[in-house]
Amino acid sequence: MEQFIQIESHVMITVNSLHAGYGKLEILHDISLTFAEKQFTTVLGPNGSGKSTLMKSILGITTIHSGTIQFDGRELVGIRTEQISKLGIAYVPQRENVFTDLTVRENLHLGVRVLSRDERAVAIEEVHDLFPILGKREGQKAGQLSGGERQMVAMAIAWLTRPKIMLLDEPSAGLAPVIASEVFTVLQTLREQGMTLVVVEQNARRILQYCDYAFVLREGQLAFQGTAAECLNDEDTIKGYLGVR
Ligand code: ATP
Ligand code: MG
């Protein structure tokens, strides 16, 4: 009988019938989806399809017209962004995700501010294991780093806050394929350690090699959802909405 027992993955974020945008402008139309705990989920879709708007809506920085967003059973709509972060949702935005005038060390210390003194030392040590390159760049201004290194700093800051879930908006954008793979390898390690990840990405073929589950947006609507394998095998989705990159 054992093979019939399925342990349902706990749902961490539930978005239900979400209509959201900027002021009166509605960008997301009736989006319903879930992000499961300890899974690596990707949100795909062409330029302007609403991927960033979805991330920003979870963080409370768009206008929610209707619908609900629940995190661990708690309603996020109407809560301030700062509070939402404190609940354990770390967000790495698509642009301007590090302080370019601060050194790598100073950037990382911004991340650990929320931790106790004892926890800080351990966390910084762990971050250097996860992102070895950062140890070598400690004294350098983040603005002088390569795109890949900068993305590592942004991910490290997010991770250092000890979040329950990390939302990353196009962490591989503008990076050479080999560097992008390094970013995804780090994300895969985090997932193996039990982190819940939601990653927005444009390069479907690349991220589908790493993630568990995929949602595809098109013109602000949900166009597809399925496992990474189902998404890769769905020719209509891959060719029609995502290009063949
Ligand atoms: P990309 O792949 O280019 O990052 P995306 O899928 O993340 O695209 P969004 O940034 O969510 O797309 O944008 C969706 C739509 O919302 C676009 O038409 C965009 O012009 C519009 N939009 C984004 N930000 C704002 C804003 N602050 N005010 C008004 N409209 C906006
Ligand atoms: Mg975007």
PDB file of C-alpha atoms and ligand atoms in Angstrom:
ATOM      1  CA  MET A   1       0.000   0.000   0.000  1.00  0.00           C
ATOM      2  CA  GLU A   2       2.945   2.270   0.658  1.00  0.00           C
ATOM      3  CA  GLN A   3       3.247   3.440  -2.922  1.00  0.00           C
ATOM      4  CA  PHE A   4      -0.214   4.988  -2.730  1.00  0.00           C
ATOM      5  CA  ILE A   5       0.651   7.258   0.155  1.00  0.00           C
ATOM      6  CA  GLN A   6       1.429  10.696  -1.141  1.00  0.00           C
ATOM      7  CA  ILE A   7       2.655  13.402   1.164  1.00  0.00           C
ATOM      8  CA  GLU A   8       1.165  16.649  -0.078  1.00  0.00           C
ATOM      9  CA  SER A   9       3.738  19.403  -0.137  1.00  0.00           C
ATOM     10  CA  HIS A  10       2.820  22.212   2.236  1.00  0.00           C
ATOM     11  CA  VAL A  11       1.742  25.349   0.391  1.00  0.00           C
ATOM     12  CA  MET A  12       3.635  28.452   1.427  1.00  0.00           C
ATOM     13  CA  ILE A  13       2.032  31.152  -0.714  1.00  0.00           C
ATOM     14  CA  THR A  14      -1.459  31.023  -2.202  1.00  0.00           C
ATOM     15  CA  VAL A  15      -2.480  33.695  -4.693  1.00  0.00           C
ATOM     16  CA  ASN A  16      -6.207  33.616  -5.330  1.00  0.00           C
ATOM     17  CA  SER A  17      -8.086  35.460  -8.113  1.00  0.00           C
ATOM     18  CA  LEU A  18      -5.579  38.295  -8.046  1.00  0.00           C
ATOM     19  CA  HIS A  19      -6.240  41.434 -10.062  1.00  0.00           C
ATOM     20  CA  ALA A  20      -3.403  43.913  -9.563  1.00  0.00           C
ATOM     21  CA  GLY A  21      -1.433  46.643 -11.273  1.00  0.00           C
ATOM     22  CA  TYR A  22      -0.375  50.244 -10.902  1.00  0.00           C
ATOM     23  CA  GLY A  23      -3.069  52.701  -9.856  1.00  0.00           C
ATOM     24  CA  LYS A  24      -6.086  52.086 -12.041  1.00  0.00           C
ATOM     25  CA  LEU A  25      -4.052  50.184 -14.617  1.00  0.00           C
ATOM     26  CA  GLU A  26      -4.672  46.449 -14.260  1.00  0.00           C
ATOM     27  CA  ILE A  27      -1.721  44.261 -15.273  1.00  0.00           C
ATOM     28  CA  LEU A  28      -2.517  40.919 -13.612  1.00  0.00           C
ATOM     29  CA  HIS A  29      -5.909  39.466 -14.487  1.00  0.00           C
ATOM     30  CA  ASP A  30      -7.355  36.782 -12.263  1.00  0.00           C
ATOM     31  CA  ILE A  31      -4.146  35.019 -11.261  1.00  0.00           C
ATOM     32  CA  SER A  32      -4.479  31.969  -9.010  1.00  0.00           C
ATOM     33  CA  LEU A  33      -1.423  29.916  -8.124  1.00  0.00           C
ATOM     34  CA  THR A  34       0.484  28.373  -5.232  1.00  0.00           C
ATOM     35  CA  PHE A  35       4.124  28.196  -4.270  1.00  0.00           C
ATOM     36  CA  ALA A  36       4.941  25.029  -2.358  1.00  0.00           C
ATOM     37  CA  GLU A  37       7.336  24.776   0.564  1.00  0.00           C
ATOM     38  CA  LYS A  38      10.881  23.532  -0.137  1.00  0.00           C
ATOM     39  CA  GLN A  39      10.272  23.657  -3.872  1.00  0.00           C
ATOM     40  CA  PHE A  40      12.073  25.602  -6.557  1.00  0.00           C
ATOM     41  CA  THR A  41       9.317  27.219  -8.601  1.00  0.00           C
ATOM     42  CA  THR A  42       9.835  29.392 -11.640  1.00  0.00           C
ATOM     43  CA  VAL A  43       7.612  32.087 -13.124  1.00  0.00           C
ATOM     44  CA  LEU A  44       8.189  32.376 -16.851  1.00  0.00           C
ATOM     45  CA  GLY A  45       6.792  34.542 -19.602  1.00  0.00           C
ATOM     46  CA  PRO A  46       7.751  37.061 -22.252  1.00  0.00           C
ATOM     47  CA  ASN A  47       8.693  40.699 -21.601  1.00  0.00           C
ATOM     48  CA  GLY A  48       5.864  42.661 -20.063  1.00  0.00           C
ATOM     49  CA  SER A  49       3.769  39.602 -19.196  1.00  0.00           C
ATOM     50  CA  GLY A  50       3.561  40.637 -15.527  1.00  0.00           C
ATOM     51  CA  LYS A  51       6.225  38.495 -13.845  1.00  0.00           C
ATOM     52  CA  SER A  52       7.765  41.341 -11.861  1.00  0.00           C
ATOM     53  CA  THR A  53       4.318  42.728 -11.096  1.00  0.00           C
ATOM     54  CA  LEU A  54       3.402  39.370  -9.531  1.00  0.00           C
ATOM     55  CA  MET A  55       6.516  39.419  -7.323  1.00  0.00           C
ATOM     56  CA  LYS A  56       5.874  43.043  -6.369  1.00  0.00           C
ATOM     57  CA  SER A  57       2.244  42.261  -5.561  1.00  0.00           C
ATOM     58  CA  ILE A  58       3.349  39.626  -3.035  1.00  0.00           C
ATOM     59  CA  LEU A  59       5.635  42.248  -1.462  1.00  0.00           C
ATOM     60  CA  GLY A  60       2.812  44.789  -1.293  1.00  0.00           C
ATOM     61  CA  ILE A  61       4.256  47.268  -3.766  1.00  0.00           C
ATOM     62  CA  THR A  62       1.519  47.297  -6.395  1.00  0.00           C
ATOM     63  CA  THR A  63      -2.140  48.235  -6.301  1.00  0.00           C
ATOM     64  CA  ILE A  64      -4.276  45.204  -5.486  1.00  0.00           C
ATOM     65  CA  HIS A  65      -7.690  45.596  -7.114  1.00  0.00           C
ATOM     66  CA  SER A  66      -9.113  42.340  -5.799  1.00  0.00           C
ATOM     67  CA  GLY A  67      -8.103  38.863  -4.741  1.00  0.00           C
ATOM     68  CA  THR A  68      -6.047  37.476  -1.894  1.00  0.00           C
ATOM     69  CA  ILE A  69      -2.429  36.523  -1.247  1.00  0.00           C
ATOM     70  CA  GLN A  70      -1.853  34.225   1.696  1.00  0.00           C
ATOM     71  CA  PHE A  71       1.494  33.385   3.230  1.00  0.00           C
ATOM     72  CA  ASP A  72       1.512  30.508   5.689  1.00  0.00           C
ATOM     73  CA  GLY A  73      -2.211  31.054   6.134  1.00  0.00           C
ATOM     74  CA  ARG A  74      -1.851  34.787   6.745  1.00  0.00           C
ATOM     75  CA  GLU A  75      -3.370  37.436   4.453  1.00  0.00           C
ATOM     76  CA  LEU A  76      -0.728  39.743   2.940  1.00  0.00           C
ATOM     77  CA  VAL A  77      -3.015  42.132   1.062  1.00  0.00           C
ATOM     78  CA  GLY A  78      -3.178  45.334   3.052  1.00  0.00           C
ATOM     79  CA  ILE A  79      -0.002  44.670   5.066  1.00  0.00           C
ATOM     80  CA  ARG A  80       2.963  47.039   4.644  1.00  0.00           C
ATOM     81  CA  THR A  81       6.017  45.821   2.699  1.00  0.00           C
ATOM     82  CA  GLU A  82       8.265  46.075   5.752  1.00  0.00           C
ATOM     83  CA  GLN A  83       5.919  43.794   7.696  1.00  0.00           C
ATOM     84  CA  ILE A  84       5.722  41.359   4.798  1.00  0.00           C
ATOM     85  CA  SER A  85       9.541  41.104   4.752  1.00  0.00           C
ATOM     86  CA  LYS A  86       9.609  40.530   8.479  1.00  0.00           C
ATOM     87  CA  LEU A  87       7.249  37.574   8.106  1.00  0.00           C
ATOM     88  CA  GLY A  88      10.105  35.839   6.266  1.00  0.00           C
ATOM     89  CA  ILE A  89       9.740  36.731   2.598  1.00  0.00           C
ATOM     90  CA  ALA A  90      13.051  37.810   1.065  1.00  0.00           C
ATOM     91  CA  TYR A  91      12.883  39.585  -2.265  1.00  0.00           C
ATOM     92  CA  VAL A  92      15.713  40.204  -4.713  1.00  0.00           C
ATOM     93  CA  PRO A  93      14.425  42.735  -7.236  1.00  0.00           C
ATOM     94  CA  GLN A  94      15.246  42.693 -10.929  1.00  0.00           C
ATOM     95  CA  ARG A  95      17.323  45.861 -10.774  1.00  0.00           C
ATOM     96  CA  GLU A  96      19.246  47.838  -8.174  1.00  0.00           C
ATOM     97  CA  ASN A  97      19.442  44.956  -5.727  1.00  0.00           C
ATOM     98  CA  VAL A  98      22.725  45.891  -3.999  1.00  0.00           C
ATOM     99  CA  PHE A  99      24.168  49.108  -2.570  1.00  0.00           C
ATOM    100  CA  THR A 100      26.806  49.940  -5.161  1.00  0.00           C
ATOM    101  CA  ASP A 101      28.630  52.499  -2.972  1.00  0.00           C
ATOM    102  CA  LEU A 102      29.025  50.044  -0.096  1.00  0.00           C
ATOM    103  CA  THR A 103      31.593  47.268   0.072  1.00  0.00           C
ATOM    104  CA  VAL A 104      30.585  43.629  -0.156  1.00  0.00           C
ATOM    105  CA  ARG A 105      31.145  43.301   3.609  1.00  0.00           C
ATOM    106  CA  GLU A 106      28.903  46.303   4.311  1.00  0.00           C
ATOM    107  CA  ASN A 107      26.200  44.962   2.007  1.00  0.00           C
ATOM    108  CA  LEU A 108      26.235  41.612   3.804  1.00  0.00           C
ATOM    109  CA  HIS A 109      26.009  43.317   7.177  1.00  0.00           C
ATOM    110  CA  LEU A 110      22.801  44.984   6.014  1.00  0.00           C
ATOM    111  CA  GLY A 111      21.390  41.499   5.566  1.00  0.00           C
ATOM    112  CA  VAL A 112      22.297  40.245   9.039  1.00  0.00           C
ATOM    113  CA  ARG A 113      21.004  43.304  10.914  1.00  0.00           C
ATOM    114  CA  VAL A 114      17.858  41.381  11.794  1.00  0.00           C
ATOM    115  CA  LEU A 115      19.826  38.579  13.480  1.00  0.00           C
ATOM    116  CA  SER A 116      21.239  38.407  16.992  1.00  0.00           C
ATOM    117  CA  ARG A 117      24.980  39.069  17.465  1.00  0.00           C
ATOM    118  CA  ASP A 118      25.783  35.351  17.837  1.00  0.00           C
ATOM    119  CA  GLU A 119      23.722  34.388  14.835  1.00  0.00           C
ATOM    120  CA  ARG A 120      25.457  37.022  12.703  1.00  0.00           C
ATOM    121  CA  ALA A 121      28.939  35.509  12.893  1.00  0.00           C
ATOM    122  CA  VAL A 122      27.625  32.049  12.005  1.00  0.00           C
ATOM    123  CA  ALA A 123      25.508  33.399   9.163  1.00  0.00           C
ATOM    124  CA  ILE A 124      28.402  35.343   7.640  1.00  0.00           C
ATOM    125  CA  GLU A 125      30.600  32.263   7.835  1.00  0.00           C
ATOM    126  CA  GLU A 126      27.915  30.160   6.158  1.00  0.00           C
ATOM    127  CA  VAL A 127      27.443  32.732   3.434  1.00  0.00           C
ATOM    128  CA  HIS A 128      31.126  32.515   2.583  1.00  0.00           C
ATOM    129  CA  ASP A 129      30.773  28.746   2.194  1.00  0.00           C
ATOM    130  CA  LEU A 130      27.811  29.200  -0.119  1.00  0.00           C
ATOM    131  CA  PHE A 131      29.306  32.070  -2.104  1.00  0.00           C
ATOM    132  CA  PRO A 132      33.109  31.613  -1.916  1.00  0.00           C
ATOM    133  CA  ILE A 133      33.725  34.483  -4.333  1.00  0.00           C
ATOM    134  CA  LEU A 134      32.376  36.990  -1.801  1.00  0.00           C
ATOM    135  CA  GLY A 135      35.223  36.295   0.635  1.00  0.00           C
ATOM    136  CA  LYS A 136      37.693  37.394  -2.015  1.00  0.00           C
ATOM    137  CA  ARG A 137      35.729  40.558  -2.750  1.00  0.00           C
ATOM    138  CA  GLU A 138      34.910  41.619   0.819  1.00  0.00           C
ATOM    139  CA  GLY A 139      36.563  45.017   0.709  1.00  0.00           C
ATOM    140  CA  GLN A 140      35.471  45.902  -2.796  1.00  0.00           C
ATOM    141  CA  LYS A 141      32.609  48.280  -3.570  1.00  0.00           C
ATOM    142  CA  ALA A 142      29.632  46.319  -4.899  1.00  0.00           C
ATOM    143  CA  GLY A 143      29.443  48.722  -7.827  1.00  0.00           C
ATOM    144  CA  GLN A 144      32.843  47.496  -9.023  1.00  0.00           C
ATOM    145  CA  LEU A 145      31.838  43.839  -9.139  1.00  0.00           C
ATOM    146  CA  SER A 146      30.963  41.845 -12.236  1.00  0.00           C
ATOM    147  CA  GLY A 147      27.260  41.259 -12.912  1.00  0.00           C
ATOM    148  CA  GLY A 148      27.481  37.695 -11.618  1.00  0.00           C
ATOM    149  CA  GLU A 149      29.305  38.688  -8.441  1.00  0.00           C
ATOM    150  CA  ARG A 150      26.790  41.439  -7.802  1.00  0.00           C
ATOM    151  CA  GLN A 151      23.951  38.966  -8.178  1.00  0.00           C
ATOM    152  CA  MET A 152      25.689  36.687  -5.637  1.00  0.00           C
ATOM    153  CA  VAL A 153      25.818  39.623  -3.182  1.00  0.00           C
ATOM    154  CA  ALA A 154      22.107  40.310  -3.690  1.00  0.00           C
ATOM    155  CA  MET A 155      21.235  36.632  -3.160  1.00  0.00           C
ATOM    156  CA  ALA A 156      23.499  36.476  -0.102  1.00  0.00           C
ATOM    157  CA  ILE A 157      21.842  39.521   1.508  1.00  0.00           C
ATOM    158  CA  ALA A 158      18.438  37.922   0.975  1.00  0.00           C
ATOM    159  CA  TRP A 159      19.577  34.562   2.339  1.00  0.00           C
ATOM    160  CA  LEU A 160      21.235  36.151   5.384  1.00  0.00           C
ATOM    161  CA  THR A 161      17.905  37.415   6.684  1.00  0.00           C
ATOM    162  CA  ARG A 162      17.016  33.744   7.326  1.00  0.00           C
ATOM    163  CA  PRO A 163      13.836  33.906   5.238  1.00  0.00           C
ATOM    164  CA  LYS A 164      11.206  31.203   4.843  1.00  0.00           C
ATOM    165  CA  ILE A 165      10.969  31.913   1.130  1.00  0.00           C
ATOM    166  CA  MET A 166      13.155  33.750  -1.368  1.00  0.00           C
ATOM    167  CA  LEU A 167      11.670  35.513  -4.383  1.00  0.00           C
ATOM    168  CA  LEU A 168      14.240  36.349  -7.049  1.00  0.00           C
ATOM    169  CA  ASP A 169      13.434  38.413 -10.117  1.00  0.00           C
ATOM    170  CA  GLU A 170      15.611  37.390 -13.084  1.00  0.00           C
ATOM    171  CA  PRO A 171      18.815  36.669 -11.159  1.00  0.00           C
ATOM    172  CA  SER A 172      20.529  35.564 -14.374  1.00  0.00           C
ATOM    173  CA  ALA A 173      19.593  38.587 -16.510  1.00  0.00           C
ATOM    174  CA  GLY A 174      22.504  39.946 -18.496  1.00  0.00           C
ATOM    175  CA  LEU A 175      24.913  37.252 -17.338  1.00  0.00           C
ATOM    176  CA  ALA A 176      27.024  35.073 -19.615  1.00  0.00           C
ATOM    177  CA  PRO A 177      25.579  31.522 -19.781  1.00  0.00           C
ATOM    178  CA  VAL A 178      28.388  30.028 -17.684  1.00  0.00           C
ATOM    179  CA  ILE A 179      27.913  32.656 -14.946  1.00  0.00           C
ATOM    180  CA  ALA A 180      24.134  32.223 -15.084  1.00  0.00           C
ATOM    181  CA  SER A 181      24.686  28.499 -14.493  1.00  0.00           C
ATOM    182  CA  GLU A 182      26.727  29.349 -11.386  1.00  0.00           C
ATOM    183  CA  VAL A 183      23.819  31.407 -10.085  1.00  0.00           C
ATOM    184  CA  PHE A 184      21.413  28.529 -10.696  1.00  0.00           C
ATOM    185  CA  THR A 185      23.795  26.055  -9.086  1.00  0.00           C
ATOM    186  CA  VAL A 186      23.808  28.159  -5.915  1.00  0.00           C
ATOM    187  CA  LEU A 187      20.006  28.266  -6.014  1.00  0.00           C
ATOM    188  CA  GLN A 188      19.917  24.504  -6.422  1.00  0.00           C
ATOM    189  CA  THR A 189      22.152  24.146  -3.342  1.00  0.00           C
ATOM    190  CA  LEU A 190      19.813  26.398  -1.350  1.00  0.00           C
ATOM    191  CA  ARG A 191      16.880  24.277  -2.438  1.00  0.00           C
ATOM    192  CA  GLU A 192      18.699  21.087  -1.388  1.00  0.00           C
ATOM    193  CA  GLN A 193      19.175  22.708   2.009  1.00  0.00           C
ATOM    194  CA  GLY A 194      15.409  23.147   2.248  1.00  0.00           C
ATOM    195  CA  MET A 195      14.906  26.723   1.077  1.00  0.00           C
ATOM    196  CA  THR A 196      11.693  27.603  -0.754  1.00  0.00           C
ATOM    197  CA  LEU A 197      12.504  29.437  -3.974  1.00  0.00           C
ATOM    198  CA  VAL A 198      10.471  31.383  -6.504  1.00  0.00           C
ATOM    199  CA  VAL A 199      12.529  32.571  -9.439  1.00  0.00           C
ATOM    200  CA  VAL A 200      11.353  34.748 -12.317  1.00  0.00           C
ATOM    201  CA  GLU A 201      13.209  33.944 -15.492  1.00  0.00           C
ATOM    202  CA  GLN A 202      13.076  34.604 -19.214  1.00  0.00           C
ATOM    203  CA  ASN A 203      15.286  31.779 -20.331  1.00  0.00           C
ATOM    204  CA  ALA A 204      12.858  28.896 -19.948  1.00  0.00           C
ATOM    205  CA  ARG A 205      15.058  26.139 -21.255  1.00  0.00           C
ATOM    206  CA  ARG A 206      17.832  26.984 -18.831  1.00  0.00           C
ATOM    207  CA  ILE A 207      15.835  27.296 -15.619  1.00  0.00           C
ATOM    208  CA  LEU A 208      13.656  24.276 -16.368  1.00  0.00           C
ATOM    209  CA  GLN A 209      16.793  22.161 -15.902  1.00  0.00           C
ATOM    210  CA  TYR A 210      16.982  23.300 -12.282  1.00  0.00           C
ATOM    211  CA  CYS A 211      13.488  23.957 -10.991  1.00  0.00           C
ATOM    212  CA  ASP A 212      10.643  21.683  -9.826  1.00  0.00           C
ATOM    213  CA  TYR A 213       7.570  23.531 -10.997  1.00  0.00           C
ATOM    214  CA  ALA A 214       6.735  26.255 -13.516  1.00  0.00           C
ATOM    215  CA  PHE A 215       4.058  28.879 -14.060  1.00  0.00           C
ATOM    216  CA  VAL A 216       3.896  30.756 -17.348  1.00  0.00           C
ATOM    217  CA  LEU A 217       2.336  34.195 -17.600  1.00  0.00           C
ATOM    218  CA  ARG A 218       1.130  35.749 -20.811  1.00  0.00           C
ATOM    219  CA  GLU A 219      -0.337  39.234 -20.976  1.00  0.00           C
ATOM    220  CA  GLY A 220      -1.058  39.193 -17.270  1.00  0.00           C
ATOM    221  CA  GLN A 221      -2.831  35.847 -17.308  1.00  0.00           C
ATOM    222  CA  LEU A 222      -1.766  32.377 -16.294  1.00  0.00           C
ATOM    223  CA  ALA A 223      -1.060  30.507 -19.534  1.00  0.00           C
ATOM    224  CA  PHE A 224       0.439  27.275 -18.220  1.00  0.00           C
ATOM    225  CA  GLN A 225       1.353  25.461 -15.034  1.00  0.00           C
ATOM    226  CA  GLY A 226       3.068  22.153 -14.511  1.00  0.00           C
ATOM    227  CA  THR A 227       6.217  20.388 -13.461  1.00  0.00           C
ATOM    228  CA  ALA A 228       9.469  21.436 -15.104  1.00  0.00           C
ATOM    229  CA  ALA A 229       9.368  18.263 -17.227  1.00  0.00           C
ATOM    230  CA  GLU A 230       5.758  18.906 -18.302  1.00  0.00           C
ATOM    231  CA  CYS A 231       6.664  22.461 -19.258  1.00  0.00           C
ATOM    232  CA  LEU A 232       9.696  21.353 -21.277  1.00  0.00           C
ATOM    233  CA  ASN A 233       7.573  18.794 -23.096  1.00  0.00           C
ATOM    234  CA  ASP A 234       4.811  21.265 -23.874  1.00  0.00           C
ATOM    235  CA  GLU A 235       5.829  22.470 -27.307  1.00  0.00           C
ATOM    236  CA  ASP A 236       3.029  25.051 -27.475  1.00  0.00           C
ATOM    237  CA  THR A 237       4.207  26.699 -24.292  1.00  0.00           C
ATOM    238  CA  ILE A 238       7.891  26.592 -25.118  1.00  0.00           C
ATOM    239  CA  LYS A 239       7.527  27.824 -28.689  1.00  0.00           C
ATOM    240  CA  GLY A 240       4.443  29.976 -28.387  1.00  0.00           C
ATOM    241  CA  TYR A 241       5.118  31.899 -25.233  1.00  0.00           C
ATOM    242  CA  LEU A 242       8.736  31.483 -24.366  1.00  0.00           C
ATOM    243  CA  GLY A 243      10.678  31.378 -27.607  1.00  0.00           C
ATOM    244  CA  VAL A 244      13.177  28.632 -28.208  1.00  0.00           C
ATOM    245  CA  ARG A 245      16.168  30.055 -26.379  1.00  0.00           C
TER     246      ARG A 245
HETATM  247  P1  ATP B   1      10.301  41.743 -18.109  1.00  0.00           P
HETATM  248  O1  ATP B   1      10.547  40.344 -18.575  1.00  0.00           O
HETATM  249  O2  ATP B   1      10.618  42.739 -19.168  1.00  0.00           O
HETATM  250  O3  ATP B   1      10.947  42.055 -16.799  1.00  0.00           O
HETATM  251  P2  ATP B   1       7.735  41.408 -16.743  1.00  0.00           P
HETATM  252  O4  ATP B   1       7.047  40.159 -17.133  1.00  0.00           O
HETATM  253  O5  ATP B   1       8.470  41.421 -15.449  1.00  0.00           O
HETATM  254  O6  ATP B   1       8.696  41.868 -17.940  1.00  0.00           O
HETATM  255  P3  ATP B   1       6.288  43.640 -15.634  1.00  0.00           P
HETATM  256  O7  ATP B   1       7.495  44.440 -15.254  1.00  0.00           O
HETATM  257  O8  ATP B   1       5.514  42.994 -14.561  1.00  0.00           O
HETATM  258  O9  ATP B   1       6.644  42.560 -16.746  1.00  0.00           O
HETATM  259  O10 ATP B   1       5.363  44.622 -16.450  1.00  0.00           O
HETATM  260  C1  ATP B   1       4.067  44.242 -16.891  1.00  0.00           C
HETATM  261  C2  ATP B   1       3.387  45.464 -17.465  1.00  0.00           C
HETATM  262  O11 ATP B   1       3.249  46.434 -16.413  1.00  0.00           O
HETATM  263  C3  ATP B   1       4.163  46.153 -18.571  1.00  0.00           C
HETATM  264  O12 ATP B   1       3.224  46.532 -19.564  1.00  0.00           O
HETATM  265  C4  ATP B   1       4.770  47.370 -17.922  1.00  0.00           C
HETATM  266  O13 ATP B   1       4.889  48.422 -18.833  1.00  0.00           O
HETATM  267  C5  ATP B   1       3.767  47.698 -16.836  1.00  0.00           C
HETATM  268  N1  ATP B   1       4.402  48.336 -15.686  1.00  0.00           N
HETATM  269  C6  ATP B   1       5.449  47.860 -14.976  1.00  0.00           C
HETATM  270  N2  ATP B   1       5.774  48.682 -13.955  1.00  0.00           N
HETATM  271  C7  ATP B   1       4.905  49.711 -14.023  1.00  0.00           C
HETATM  272  C8  ATP B   1       4.698  50.882 -13.227  1.00  0.00           C
HETATM  273  N3  ATP B   1       5.463  51.151 -12.168  1.00  0.00           N
HETATM  274  N4  ATP B   1       3.696  51.711 -13.605  1.00  0.00           N
HETATM  275  C9  ATP B   1       2.900  51.428 -14.663  1.00  0.00           C
HETATM  276  N5  ATP B   1       3.037  50.342 -15.444  1.00  0.00           N
HETATM  277  C10 ATP B   1       4.010  49.489 -15.132  1.00  0.00           C
HETATM  278 MG    MG B   2      10.374  41.800 -14.932  1.00  0.00          MG
END
